[in-house]
Coordinates of C-alpha atoms in Angstrom, one line a residue:
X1 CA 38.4 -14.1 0.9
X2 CA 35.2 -13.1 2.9
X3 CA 31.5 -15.1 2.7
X4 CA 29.2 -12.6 2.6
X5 CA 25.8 -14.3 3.0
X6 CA 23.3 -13.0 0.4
X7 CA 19.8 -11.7 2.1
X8 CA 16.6 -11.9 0.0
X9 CA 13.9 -9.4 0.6
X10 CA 10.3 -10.7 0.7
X11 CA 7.8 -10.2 -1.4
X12 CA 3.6 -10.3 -0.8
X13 CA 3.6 -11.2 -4.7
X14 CA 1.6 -10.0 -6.7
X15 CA -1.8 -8.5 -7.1
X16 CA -3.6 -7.6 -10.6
X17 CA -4.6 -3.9 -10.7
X18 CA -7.1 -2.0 -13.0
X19 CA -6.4 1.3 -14.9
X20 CA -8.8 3.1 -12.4
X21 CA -6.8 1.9 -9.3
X22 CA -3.9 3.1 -10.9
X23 CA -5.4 7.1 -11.6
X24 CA -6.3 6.7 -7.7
X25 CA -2.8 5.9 -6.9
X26 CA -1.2 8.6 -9.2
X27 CA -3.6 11.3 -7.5
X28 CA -2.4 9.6 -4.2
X29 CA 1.5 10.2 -4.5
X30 CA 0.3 13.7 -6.0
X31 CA -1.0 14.8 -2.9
X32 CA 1.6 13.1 -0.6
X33 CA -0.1 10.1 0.1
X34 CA 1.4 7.1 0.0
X35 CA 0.0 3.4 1.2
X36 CA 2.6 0.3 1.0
X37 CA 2.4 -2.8 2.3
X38 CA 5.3 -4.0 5.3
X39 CA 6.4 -7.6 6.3
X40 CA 4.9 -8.0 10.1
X41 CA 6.5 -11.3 11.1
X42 CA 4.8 -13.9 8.7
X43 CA 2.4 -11.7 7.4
X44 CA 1.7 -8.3 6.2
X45 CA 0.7 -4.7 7.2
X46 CA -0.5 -1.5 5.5
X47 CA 1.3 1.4 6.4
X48 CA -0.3 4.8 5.3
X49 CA 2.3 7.8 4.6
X50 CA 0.4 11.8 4.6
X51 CA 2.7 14.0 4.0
X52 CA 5.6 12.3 6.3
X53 CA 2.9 10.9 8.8
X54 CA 3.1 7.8 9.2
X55 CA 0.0 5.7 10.2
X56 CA -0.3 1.9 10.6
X57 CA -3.3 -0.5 10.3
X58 CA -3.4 -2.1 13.3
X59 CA -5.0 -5.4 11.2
X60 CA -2.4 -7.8 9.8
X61 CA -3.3 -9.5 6.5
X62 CA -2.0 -12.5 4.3
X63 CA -0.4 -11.0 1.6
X64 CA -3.4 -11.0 -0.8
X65 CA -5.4 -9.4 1.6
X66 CA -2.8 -6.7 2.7
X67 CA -2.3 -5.6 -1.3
X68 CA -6.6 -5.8 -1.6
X69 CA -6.9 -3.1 1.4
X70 CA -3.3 -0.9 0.0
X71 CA -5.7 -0.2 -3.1
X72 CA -8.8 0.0 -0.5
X73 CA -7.2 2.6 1.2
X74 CA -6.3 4.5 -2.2
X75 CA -10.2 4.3 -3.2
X76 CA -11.0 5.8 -0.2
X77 CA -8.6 8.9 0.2
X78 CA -9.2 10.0 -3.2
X79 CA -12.8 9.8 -3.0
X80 CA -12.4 11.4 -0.1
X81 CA -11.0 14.4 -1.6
X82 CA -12.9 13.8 -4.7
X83 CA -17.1 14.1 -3.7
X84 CA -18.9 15.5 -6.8

């Protein structure tokens, strides 16, 4: 019988969103961007996704504050390409 040792991901937990984050983040993935938010040793980092790019924010964050600038970073593409 072989011990296979069981690895657990990690988590940032959780962060509340609002219905307008969540249009931003729909119009996001539409156009191929995509934000998430990476383990960096202890903490976190936001990694930014345009169409296959890959970009990193060279800030690390606490967990709170790494899921606060994911949805910053949303805001901002989408008004970005959004200016009425």
């Amino acid at each position: 019988m072989a011990w296979i040792k069981k690895t657990t991901g990690r988590s940032p937990g959780y962060h509340p969103y609002t219905r307008q984050d969540m249009k931003r983040v729909g119009w996001c993935l539409d156009k191929n961007i995509k934000i998430a938010v990476i383990p960096s040793g202890t903490d976190w980092q936001v990694e930014i996704n345009i169409n296959k790019s890959i970009h990193l924010d060279s800030n690390i964050y606490k967990a709170d504050e790494a899921y606060k600038k994911m949805y910053e970073y949303y805001k901002y593409y989408y008004d970005k390409h959004n200016k009425q």
